[in-house]
PDB file of C-alpha atoms and ligand atoms in Angstrom:
ATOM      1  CA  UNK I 138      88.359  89.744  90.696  1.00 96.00           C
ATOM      2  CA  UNK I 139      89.910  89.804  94.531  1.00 98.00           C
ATOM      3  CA  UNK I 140      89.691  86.694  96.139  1.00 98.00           C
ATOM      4  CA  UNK I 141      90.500  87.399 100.060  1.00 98.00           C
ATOM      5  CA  UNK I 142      91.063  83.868 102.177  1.00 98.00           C
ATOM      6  CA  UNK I 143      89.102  84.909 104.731  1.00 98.00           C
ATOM      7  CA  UNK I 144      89.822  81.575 107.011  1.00 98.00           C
ATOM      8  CA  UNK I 145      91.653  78.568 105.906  1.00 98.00           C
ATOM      9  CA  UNK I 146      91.660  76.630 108.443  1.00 98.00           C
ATOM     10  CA  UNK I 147      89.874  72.995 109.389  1.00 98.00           C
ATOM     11  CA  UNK I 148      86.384  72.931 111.979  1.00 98.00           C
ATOM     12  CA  UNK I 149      88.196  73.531 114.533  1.00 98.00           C
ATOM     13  CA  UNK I 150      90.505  76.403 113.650  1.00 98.00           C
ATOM     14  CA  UNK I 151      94.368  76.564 114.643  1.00 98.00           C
ATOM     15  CA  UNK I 152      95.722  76.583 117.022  1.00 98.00           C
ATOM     16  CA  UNK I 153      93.207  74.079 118.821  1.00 98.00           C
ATOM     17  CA  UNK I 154      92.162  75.117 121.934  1.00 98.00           C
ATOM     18  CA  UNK I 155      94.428  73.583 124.363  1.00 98.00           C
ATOM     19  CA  UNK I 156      96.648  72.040 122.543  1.00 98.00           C
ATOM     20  CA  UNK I 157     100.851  72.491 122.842  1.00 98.00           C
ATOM     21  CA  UNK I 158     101.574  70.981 119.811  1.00 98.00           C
ATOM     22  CA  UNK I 159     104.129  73.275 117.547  1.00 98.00           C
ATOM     23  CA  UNK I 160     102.109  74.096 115.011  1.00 98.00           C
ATOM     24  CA  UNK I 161      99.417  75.310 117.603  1.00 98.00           C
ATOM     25  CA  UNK I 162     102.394  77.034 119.669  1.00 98.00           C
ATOM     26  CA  UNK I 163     103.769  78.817 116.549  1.00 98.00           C
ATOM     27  CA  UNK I 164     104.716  82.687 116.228  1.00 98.00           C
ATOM     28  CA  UNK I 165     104.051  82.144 112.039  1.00 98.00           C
ATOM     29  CA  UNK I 166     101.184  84.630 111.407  1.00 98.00           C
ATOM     30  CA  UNK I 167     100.611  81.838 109.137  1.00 98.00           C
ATOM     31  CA  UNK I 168      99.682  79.145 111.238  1.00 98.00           C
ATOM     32  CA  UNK I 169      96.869  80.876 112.853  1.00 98.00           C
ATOM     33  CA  UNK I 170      94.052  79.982 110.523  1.00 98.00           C
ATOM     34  CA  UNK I 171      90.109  80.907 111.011  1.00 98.00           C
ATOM     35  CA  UNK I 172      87.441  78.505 109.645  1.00 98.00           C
ATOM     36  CA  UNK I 173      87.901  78.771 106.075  1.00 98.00           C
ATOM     37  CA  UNK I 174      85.696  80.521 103.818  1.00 98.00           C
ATOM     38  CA  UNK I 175      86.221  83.475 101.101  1.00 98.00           C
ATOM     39  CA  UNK I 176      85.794  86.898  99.914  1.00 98.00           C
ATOM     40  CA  UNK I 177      85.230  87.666  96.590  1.00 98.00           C
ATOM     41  CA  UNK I 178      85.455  90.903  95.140  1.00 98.00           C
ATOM     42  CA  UNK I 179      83.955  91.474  91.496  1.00 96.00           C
ATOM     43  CA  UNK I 180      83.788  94.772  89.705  1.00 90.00           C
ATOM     44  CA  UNK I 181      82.199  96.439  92.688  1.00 93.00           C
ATOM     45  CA  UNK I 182      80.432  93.692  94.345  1.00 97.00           C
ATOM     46  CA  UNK I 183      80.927  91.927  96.972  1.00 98.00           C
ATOM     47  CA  UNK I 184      80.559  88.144  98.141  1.00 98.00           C
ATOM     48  CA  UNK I 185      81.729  85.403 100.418  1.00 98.00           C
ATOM     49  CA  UNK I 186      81.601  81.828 100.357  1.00 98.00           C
ATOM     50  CA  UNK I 187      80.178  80.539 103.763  1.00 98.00           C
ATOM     51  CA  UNK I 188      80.453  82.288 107.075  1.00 98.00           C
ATOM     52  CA  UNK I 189      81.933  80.079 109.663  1.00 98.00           C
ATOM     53  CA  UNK I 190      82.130  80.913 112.872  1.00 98.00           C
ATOM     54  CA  UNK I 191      84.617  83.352 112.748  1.00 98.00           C
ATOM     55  CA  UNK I 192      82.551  85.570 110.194  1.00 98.00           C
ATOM     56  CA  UNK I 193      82.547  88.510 112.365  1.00 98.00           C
ATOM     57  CA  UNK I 194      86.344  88.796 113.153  1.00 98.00           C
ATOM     58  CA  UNK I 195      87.040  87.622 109.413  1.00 98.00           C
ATOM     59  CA  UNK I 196      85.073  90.939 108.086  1.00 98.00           C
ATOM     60  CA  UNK I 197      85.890  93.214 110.723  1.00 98.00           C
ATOM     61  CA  UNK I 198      89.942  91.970 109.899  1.00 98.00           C
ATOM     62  CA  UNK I 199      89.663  92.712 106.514  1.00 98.00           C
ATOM     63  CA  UNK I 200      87.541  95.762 106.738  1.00 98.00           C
ATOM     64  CA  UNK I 201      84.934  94.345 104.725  1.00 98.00           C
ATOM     65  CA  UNK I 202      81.748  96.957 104.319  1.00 97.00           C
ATOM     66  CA  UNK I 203      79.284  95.773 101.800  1.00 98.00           C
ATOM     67  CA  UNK I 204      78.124  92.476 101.263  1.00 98.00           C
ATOM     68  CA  UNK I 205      76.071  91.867  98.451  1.00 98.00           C
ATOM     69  CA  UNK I 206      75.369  87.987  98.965  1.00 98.00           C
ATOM     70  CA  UNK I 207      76.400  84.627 100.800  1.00 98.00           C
ATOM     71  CA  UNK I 208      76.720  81.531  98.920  1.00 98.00           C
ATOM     72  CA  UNK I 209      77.243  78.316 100.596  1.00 98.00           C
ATOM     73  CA  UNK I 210      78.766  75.076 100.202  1.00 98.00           C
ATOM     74  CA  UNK I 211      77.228  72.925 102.505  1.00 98.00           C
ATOM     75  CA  UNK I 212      75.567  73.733 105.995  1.00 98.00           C
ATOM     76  CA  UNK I 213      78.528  72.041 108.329  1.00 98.00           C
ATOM     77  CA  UNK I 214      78.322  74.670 111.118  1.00 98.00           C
ATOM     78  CA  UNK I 215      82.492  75.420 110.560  1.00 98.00           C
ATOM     79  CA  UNK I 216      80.783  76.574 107.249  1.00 98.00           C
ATOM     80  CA  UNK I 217      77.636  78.560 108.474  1.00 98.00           C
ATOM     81  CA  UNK I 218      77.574  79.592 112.436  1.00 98.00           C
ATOM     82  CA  UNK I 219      78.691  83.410 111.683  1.00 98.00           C
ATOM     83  CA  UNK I 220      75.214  83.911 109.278  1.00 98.00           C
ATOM     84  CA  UNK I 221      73.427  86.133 112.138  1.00 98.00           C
ATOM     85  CA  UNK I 222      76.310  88.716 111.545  1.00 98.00           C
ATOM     86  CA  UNK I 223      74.740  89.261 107.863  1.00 98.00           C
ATOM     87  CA  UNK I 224      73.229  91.365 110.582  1.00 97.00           C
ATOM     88  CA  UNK I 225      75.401  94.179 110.411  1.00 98.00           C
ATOM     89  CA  UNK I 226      75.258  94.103 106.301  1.00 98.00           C
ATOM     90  CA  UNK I 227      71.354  94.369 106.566  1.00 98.00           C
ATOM     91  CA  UNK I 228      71.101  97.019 108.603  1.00 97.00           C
ATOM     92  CA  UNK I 229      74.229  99.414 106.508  1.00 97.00           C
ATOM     93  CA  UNK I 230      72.823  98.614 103.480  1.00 98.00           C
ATOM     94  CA  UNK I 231      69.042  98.096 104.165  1.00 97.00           C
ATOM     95  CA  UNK I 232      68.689  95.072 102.108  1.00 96.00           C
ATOM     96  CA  UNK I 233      67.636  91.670 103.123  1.00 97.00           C
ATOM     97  CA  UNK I 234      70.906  89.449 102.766  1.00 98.00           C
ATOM     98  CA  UNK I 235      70.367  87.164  99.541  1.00 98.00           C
ATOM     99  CA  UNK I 236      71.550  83.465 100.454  1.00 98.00           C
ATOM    100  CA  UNK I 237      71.869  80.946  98.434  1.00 98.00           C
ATOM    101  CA  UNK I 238      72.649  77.200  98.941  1.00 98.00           C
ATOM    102  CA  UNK I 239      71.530  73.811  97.784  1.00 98.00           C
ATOM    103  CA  UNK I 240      67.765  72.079  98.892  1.00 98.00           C
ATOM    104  CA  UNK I 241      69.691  70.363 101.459  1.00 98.00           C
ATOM    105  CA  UNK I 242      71.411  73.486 102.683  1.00 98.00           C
ATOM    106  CA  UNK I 243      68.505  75.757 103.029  1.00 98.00           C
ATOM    107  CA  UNK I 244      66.523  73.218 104.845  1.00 98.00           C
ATOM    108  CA  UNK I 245      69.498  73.152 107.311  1.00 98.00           C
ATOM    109  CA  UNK I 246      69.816  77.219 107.915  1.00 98.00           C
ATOM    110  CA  UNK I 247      65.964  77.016 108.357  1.00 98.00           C
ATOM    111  CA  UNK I 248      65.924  74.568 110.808  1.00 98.00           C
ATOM    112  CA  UNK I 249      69.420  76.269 112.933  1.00 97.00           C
ATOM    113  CA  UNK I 250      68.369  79.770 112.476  1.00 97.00           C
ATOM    114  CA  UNK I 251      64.328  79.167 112.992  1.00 96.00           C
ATOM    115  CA  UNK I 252      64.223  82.164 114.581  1.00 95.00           C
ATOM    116  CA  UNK I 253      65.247  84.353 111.679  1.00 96.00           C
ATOM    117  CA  UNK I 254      62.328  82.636 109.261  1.00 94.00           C
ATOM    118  CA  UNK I 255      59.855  82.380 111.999  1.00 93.00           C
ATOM    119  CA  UNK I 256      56.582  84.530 111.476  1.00 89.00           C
ATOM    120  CA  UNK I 257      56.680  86.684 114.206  1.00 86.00           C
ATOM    121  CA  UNK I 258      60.317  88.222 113.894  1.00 81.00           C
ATOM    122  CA  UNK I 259      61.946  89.610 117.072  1.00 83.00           C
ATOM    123  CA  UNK I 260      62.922  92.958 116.392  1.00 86.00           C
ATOM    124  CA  UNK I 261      66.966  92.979 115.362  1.00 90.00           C
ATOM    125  CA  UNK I 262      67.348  88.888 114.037  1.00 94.00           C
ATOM    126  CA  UNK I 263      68.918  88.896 110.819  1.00 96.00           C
ATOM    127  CA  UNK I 264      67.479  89.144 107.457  1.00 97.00           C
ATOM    128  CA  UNK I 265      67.525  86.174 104.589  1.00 97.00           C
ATOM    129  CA  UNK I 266      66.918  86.112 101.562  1.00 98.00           C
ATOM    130  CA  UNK I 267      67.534  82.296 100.601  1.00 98.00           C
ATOM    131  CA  UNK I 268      67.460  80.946  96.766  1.00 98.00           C
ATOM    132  CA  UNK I 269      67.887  77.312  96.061  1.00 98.00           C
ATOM    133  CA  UNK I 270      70.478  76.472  93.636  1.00 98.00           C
ATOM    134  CA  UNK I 271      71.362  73.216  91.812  1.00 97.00           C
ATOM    135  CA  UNK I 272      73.958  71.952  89.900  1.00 97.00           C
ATOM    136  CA  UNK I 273      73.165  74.486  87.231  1.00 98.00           C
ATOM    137  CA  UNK I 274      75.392  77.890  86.494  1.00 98.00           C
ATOM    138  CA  UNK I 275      74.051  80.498  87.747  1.00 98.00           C
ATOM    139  CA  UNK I 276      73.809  84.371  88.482  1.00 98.00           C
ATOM    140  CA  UNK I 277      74.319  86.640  91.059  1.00 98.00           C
ATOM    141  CA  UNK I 278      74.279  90.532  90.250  1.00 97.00           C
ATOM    142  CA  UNK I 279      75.657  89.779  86.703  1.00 96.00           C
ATOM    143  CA  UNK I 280      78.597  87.451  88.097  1.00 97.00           C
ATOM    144  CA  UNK I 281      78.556  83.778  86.686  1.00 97.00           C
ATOM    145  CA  UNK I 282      78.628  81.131  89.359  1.00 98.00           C
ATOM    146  CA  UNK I 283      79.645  77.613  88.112  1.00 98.00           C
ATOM    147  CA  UNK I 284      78.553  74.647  90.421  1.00 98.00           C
ATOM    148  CA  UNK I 285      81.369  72.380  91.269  1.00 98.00           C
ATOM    149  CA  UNK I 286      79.848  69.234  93.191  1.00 98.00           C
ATOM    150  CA  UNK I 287      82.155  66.936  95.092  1.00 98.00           C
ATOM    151  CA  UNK I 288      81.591  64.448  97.577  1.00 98.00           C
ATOM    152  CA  UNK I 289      82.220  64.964 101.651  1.00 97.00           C
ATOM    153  CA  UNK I 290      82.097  61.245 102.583  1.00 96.00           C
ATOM    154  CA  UNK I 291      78.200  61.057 102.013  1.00 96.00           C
ATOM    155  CA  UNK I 292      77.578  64.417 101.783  1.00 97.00           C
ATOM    156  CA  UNK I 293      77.162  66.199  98.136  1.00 97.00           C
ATOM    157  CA  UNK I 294      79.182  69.574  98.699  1.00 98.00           C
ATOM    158  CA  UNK I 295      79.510  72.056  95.852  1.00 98.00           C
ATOM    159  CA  UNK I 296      82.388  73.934  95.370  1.00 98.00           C
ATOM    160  CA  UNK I 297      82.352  76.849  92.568  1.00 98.00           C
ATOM    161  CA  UNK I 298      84.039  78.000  89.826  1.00 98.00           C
ATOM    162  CA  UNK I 299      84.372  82.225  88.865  1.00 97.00           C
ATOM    163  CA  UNK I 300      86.074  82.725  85.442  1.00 96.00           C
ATOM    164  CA  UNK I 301      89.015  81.055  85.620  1.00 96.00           C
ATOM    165  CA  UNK I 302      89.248  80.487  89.513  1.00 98.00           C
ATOM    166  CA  UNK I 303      87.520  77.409  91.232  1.00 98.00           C
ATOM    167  CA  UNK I 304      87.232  76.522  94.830  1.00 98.00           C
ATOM    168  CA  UNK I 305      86.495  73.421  96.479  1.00 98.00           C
ATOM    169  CA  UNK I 306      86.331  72.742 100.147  1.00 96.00           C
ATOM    170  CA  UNK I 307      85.210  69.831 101.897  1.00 97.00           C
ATOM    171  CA  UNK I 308      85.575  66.793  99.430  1.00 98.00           C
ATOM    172  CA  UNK I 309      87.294  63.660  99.616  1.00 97.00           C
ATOM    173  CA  UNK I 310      86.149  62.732  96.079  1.00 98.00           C
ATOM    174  CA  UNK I 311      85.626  65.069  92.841  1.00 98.00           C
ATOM    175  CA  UNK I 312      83.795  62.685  90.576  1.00 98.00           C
ATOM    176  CA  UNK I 313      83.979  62.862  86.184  1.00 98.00           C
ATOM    177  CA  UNK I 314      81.248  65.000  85.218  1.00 98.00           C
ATOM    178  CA  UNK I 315      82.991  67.966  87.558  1.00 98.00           C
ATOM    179  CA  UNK I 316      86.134  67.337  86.510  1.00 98.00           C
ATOM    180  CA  UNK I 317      84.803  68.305  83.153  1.00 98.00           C
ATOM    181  CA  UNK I 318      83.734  71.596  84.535  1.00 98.00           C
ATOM    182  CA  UNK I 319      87.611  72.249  85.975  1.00 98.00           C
ATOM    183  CA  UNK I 320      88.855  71.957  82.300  1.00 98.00           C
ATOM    184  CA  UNK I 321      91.130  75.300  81.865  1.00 96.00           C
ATOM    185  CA  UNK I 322      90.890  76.309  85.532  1.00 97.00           C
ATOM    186  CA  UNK I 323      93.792  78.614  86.046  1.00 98.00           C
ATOM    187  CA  UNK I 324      93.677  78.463  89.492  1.00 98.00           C
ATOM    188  CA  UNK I 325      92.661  75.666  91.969  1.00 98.00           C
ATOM    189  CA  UNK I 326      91.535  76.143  95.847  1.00 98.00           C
ATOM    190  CA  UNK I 327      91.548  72.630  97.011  1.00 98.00           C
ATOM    191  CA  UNK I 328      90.924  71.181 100.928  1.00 98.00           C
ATOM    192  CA  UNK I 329      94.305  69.295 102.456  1.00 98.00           C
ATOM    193  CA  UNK I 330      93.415  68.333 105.956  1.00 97.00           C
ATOM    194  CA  UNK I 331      96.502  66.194 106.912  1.00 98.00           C
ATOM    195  CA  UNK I 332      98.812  63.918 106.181  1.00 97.00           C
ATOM    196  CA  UNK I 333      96.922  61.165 106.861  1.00 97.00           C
ATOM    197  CA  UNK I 334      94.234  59.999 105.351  1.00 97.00           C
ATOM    198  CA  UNK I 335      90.801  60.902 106.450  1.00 96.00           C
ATOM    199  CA  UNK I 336      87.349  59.604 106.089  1.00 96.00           C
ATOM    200  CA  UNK I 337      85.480  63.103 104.583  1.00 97.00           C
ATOM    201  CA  UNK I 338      88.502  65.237 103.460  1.00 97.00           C
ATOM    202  CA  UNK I 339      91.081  64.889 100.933  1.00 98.00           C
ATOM    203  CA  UNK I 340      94.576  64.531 102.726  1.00 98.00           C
ATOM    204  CA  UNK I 341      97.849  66.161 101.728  1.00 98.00           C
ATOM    205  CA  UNK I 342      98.678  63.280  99.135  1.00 98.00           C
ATOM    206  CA  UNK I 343      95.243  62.925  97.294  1.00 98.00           C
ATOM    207  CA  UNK I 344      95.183  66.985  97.286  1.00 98.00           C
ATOM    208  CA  UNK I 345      98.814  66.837  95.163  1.00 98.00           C
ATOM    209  CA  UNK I 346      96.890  64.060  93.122  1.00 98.00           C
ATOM    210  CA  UNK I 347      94.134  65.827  92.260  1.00 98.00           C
ATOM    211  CA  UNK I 348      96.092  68.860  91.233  1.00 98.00           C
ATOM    212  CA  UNK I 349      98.044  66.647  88.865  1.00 98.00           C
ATOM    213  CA  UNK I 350      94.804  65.782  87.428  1.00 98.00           C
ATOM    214  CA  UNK I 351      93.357  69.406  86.918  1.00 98.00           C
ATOM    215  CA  UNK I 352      96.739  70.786  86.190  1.00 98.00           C
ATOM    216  CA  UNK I 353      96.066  74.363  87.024  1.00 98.00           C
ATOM    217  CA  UNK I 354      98.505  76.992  86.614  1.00 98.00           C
ATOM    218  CA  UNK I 355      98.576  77.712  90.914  1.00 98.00           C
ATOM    219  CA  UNK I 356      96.499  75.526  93.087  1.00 98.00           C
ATOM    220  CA  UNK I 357      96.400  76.994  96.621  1.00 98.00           C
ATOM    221  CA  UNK I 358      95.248  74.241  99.898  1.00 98.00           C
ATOM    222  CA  UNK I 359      93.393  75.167 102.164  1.00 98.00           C
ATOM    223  CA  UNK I 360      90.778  73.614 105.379  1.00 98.00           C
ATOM    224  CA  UNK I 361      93.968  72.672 106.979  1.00 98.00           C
ATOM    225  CA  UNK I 362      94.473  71.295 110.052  1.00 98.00           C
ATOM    226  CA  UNK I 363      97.053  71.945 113.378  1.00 98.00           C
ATOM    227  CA  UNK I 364      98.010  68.174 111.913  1.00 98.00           C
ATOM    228  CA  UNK I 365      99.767  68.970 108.652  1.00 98.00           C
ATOM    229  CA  UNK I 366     102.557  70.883 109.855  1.00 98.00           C
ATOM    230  CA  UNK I 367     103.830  73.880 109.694  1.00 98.00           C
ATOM    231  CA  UNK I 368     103.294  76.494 107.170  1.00 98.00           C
ATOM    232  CA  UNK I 369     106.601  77.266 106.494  1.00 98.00           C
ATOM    233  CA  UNK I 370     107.953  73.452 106.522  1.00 98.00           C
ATOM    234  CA  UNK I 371     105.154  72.379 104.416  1.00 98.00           C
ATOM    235  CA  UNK I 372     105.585  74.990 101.783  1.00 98.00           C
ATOM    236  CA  UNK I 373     108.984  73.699 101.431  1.00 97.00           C
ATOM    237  CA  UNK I 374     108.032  70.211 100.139  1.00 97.00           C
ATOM    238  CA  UNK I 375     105.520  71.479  97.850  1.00 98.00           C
ATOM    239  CA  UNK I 376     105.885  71.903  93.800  1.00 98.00           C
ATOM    240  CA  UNK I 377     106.064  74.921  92.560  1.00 97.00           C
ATOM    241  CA  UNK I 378     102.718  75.212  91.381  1.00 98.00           C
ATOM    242  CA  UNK I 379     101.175  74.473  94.773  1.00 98.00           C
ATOM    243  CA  UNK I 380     101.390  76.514  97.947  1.00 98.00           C
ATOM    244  CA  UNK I 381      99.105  76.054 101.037  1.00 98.00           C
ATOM    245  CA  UNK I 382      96.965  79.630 101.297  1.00 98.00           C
ATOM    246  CA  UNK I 383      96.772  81.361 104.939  1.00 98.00           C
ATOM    247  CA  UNK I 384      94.983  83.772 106.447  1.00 98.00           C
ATOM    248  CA  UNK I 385      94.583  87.205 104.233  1.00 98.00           C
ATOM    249  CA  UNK I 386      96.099  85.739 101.468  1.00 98.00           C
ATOM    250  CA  UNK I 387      94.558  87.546  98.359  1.00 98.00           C
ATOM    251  CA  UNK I 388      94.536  86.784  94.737  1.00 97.00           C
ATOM    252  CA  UNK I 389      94.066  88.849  91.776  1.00 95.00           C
ATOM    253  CA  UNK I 390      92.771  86.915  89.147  1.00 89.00           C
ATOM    254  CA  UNK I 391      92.105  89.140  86.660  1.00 69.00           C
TER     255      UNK I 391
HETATM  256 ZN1  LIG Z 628      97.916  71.614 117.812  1.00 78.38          ZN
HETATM  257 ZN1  LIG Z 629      82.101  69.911 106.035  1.00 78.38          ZN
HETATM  258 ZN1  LIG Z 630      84.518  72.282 106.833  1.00 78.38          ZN
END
């Protein structure tokens, strides 16, 4: 498996718009970070985790020319306002784009994109495909999909787990009975918004905490902010075992 960090940055990307602040004014490649979300490349299929706003760019970027499902996290908009560009996907491939996302998740892309579920279509809207998952394992063309749910302030969030590679975005809280499901994760994707705290997201401290918990071989942060620093500073404080991802970062992880 390929995993491609398609975006890694925080709801409003980086740099902010109008802000002067260095991290925002850096030359770094690395500090210029889309909404985050992920590609996953399986044997020869082909998914991503959420499409955020910057969907379009993110695919075009990394040349990305079959998609063979979305799965989502949690229906934030930095999480799903690139879904019309499944577009593109159902009119290469001819296939209506399978979806899949929690209750509360579908409800939400139903009620945002009405017009793609309505009963008269306009000709062109994209096509969905959406299956309701729950905290259950399961499939998507023959690839294993463990739920990971985590808390987002209020909000119940799942992250998922792949073999031996988990990612969670969006929580401030990973309670017991997913911990359990972590056991023997290799590798880690974790949100670190900041250095201070925050009320929804885990900051740079609790992050390092949690991967102390987990103790993964390589946990990578990610949903980071113009606010935590640099890329190139931050990395420098970090354990070894920790580095924050960026932009086109891939992993092979088997
Ligand atoms: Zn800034
Ligand atoms: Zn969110
Ligand atoms: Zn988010």
């Amino acid at each position: 498996m390929i995993v491609t960090f398609l975006g890694t940055g925080t709801s409003q990307g980086v740099p902010v718009i109008g802000c002067e602040c260095p991290v925002c004014q850096s030359l770094d490649y690395r500090d210029k970070r889309f909404r985050s979300s992920l590609h996953l490349s399986i044997k020869d299929k082909s998914f991503v985790i959420d499409t955020g706003p910057d969907f379009r760019q993110q695919m075009l970027r990394e040349n990305i020319k079959r998609l063979d499902a979305v799965i989502f996290t949690h229906a934030h908009r930095d999480h799903t306002a690139g879904l019309d560009d499944v577009r593109a996907y159902n009119f290469l491939q001819g296939i209506d784009m399978p979806v899949y996302g929690t209750d509360e998740t579908c409800d939400q892309l139903r009620i945002e994109y009405a017009y793609a579920f309505a009963k008269e279509v306009y000709p062109g809207i994209p096509r969905l495909n959406l299956h309701t998952i729950h905290e259950q394992p399961f499939t998507v063309e023959g690839i294993e999909f463990i739920p990971l749910p985590v808390m987002h302030l209020r909000m119940p969030v799942l992250g998922f787990r792949i073999g031996n590679f988990s990612y969670i975005t969006d929580a401030n809280h990973i309670p017991e009975s997913t911990h359990d499901k972590l056991k023997g994760t290799e590798i880690l994707v974790l949100n670190a918004l900041q250095r201070e705290p925050h009320i929804s997201h885990f900051n740079l401290q609790e992050a390092l905490l949690a991967v102390e918990k987990i103790k993964p071989k390589k946990a990578y942060f990610t949903h980071i902010s113009h606010k935590l620093g640099l890329h190139a500073a931050v990395e420098r404080e970090l354990p070894d075992n920790v580095s924050l991802a960026f932009d086109g970062f891939q992993i092979n992880c088997w």
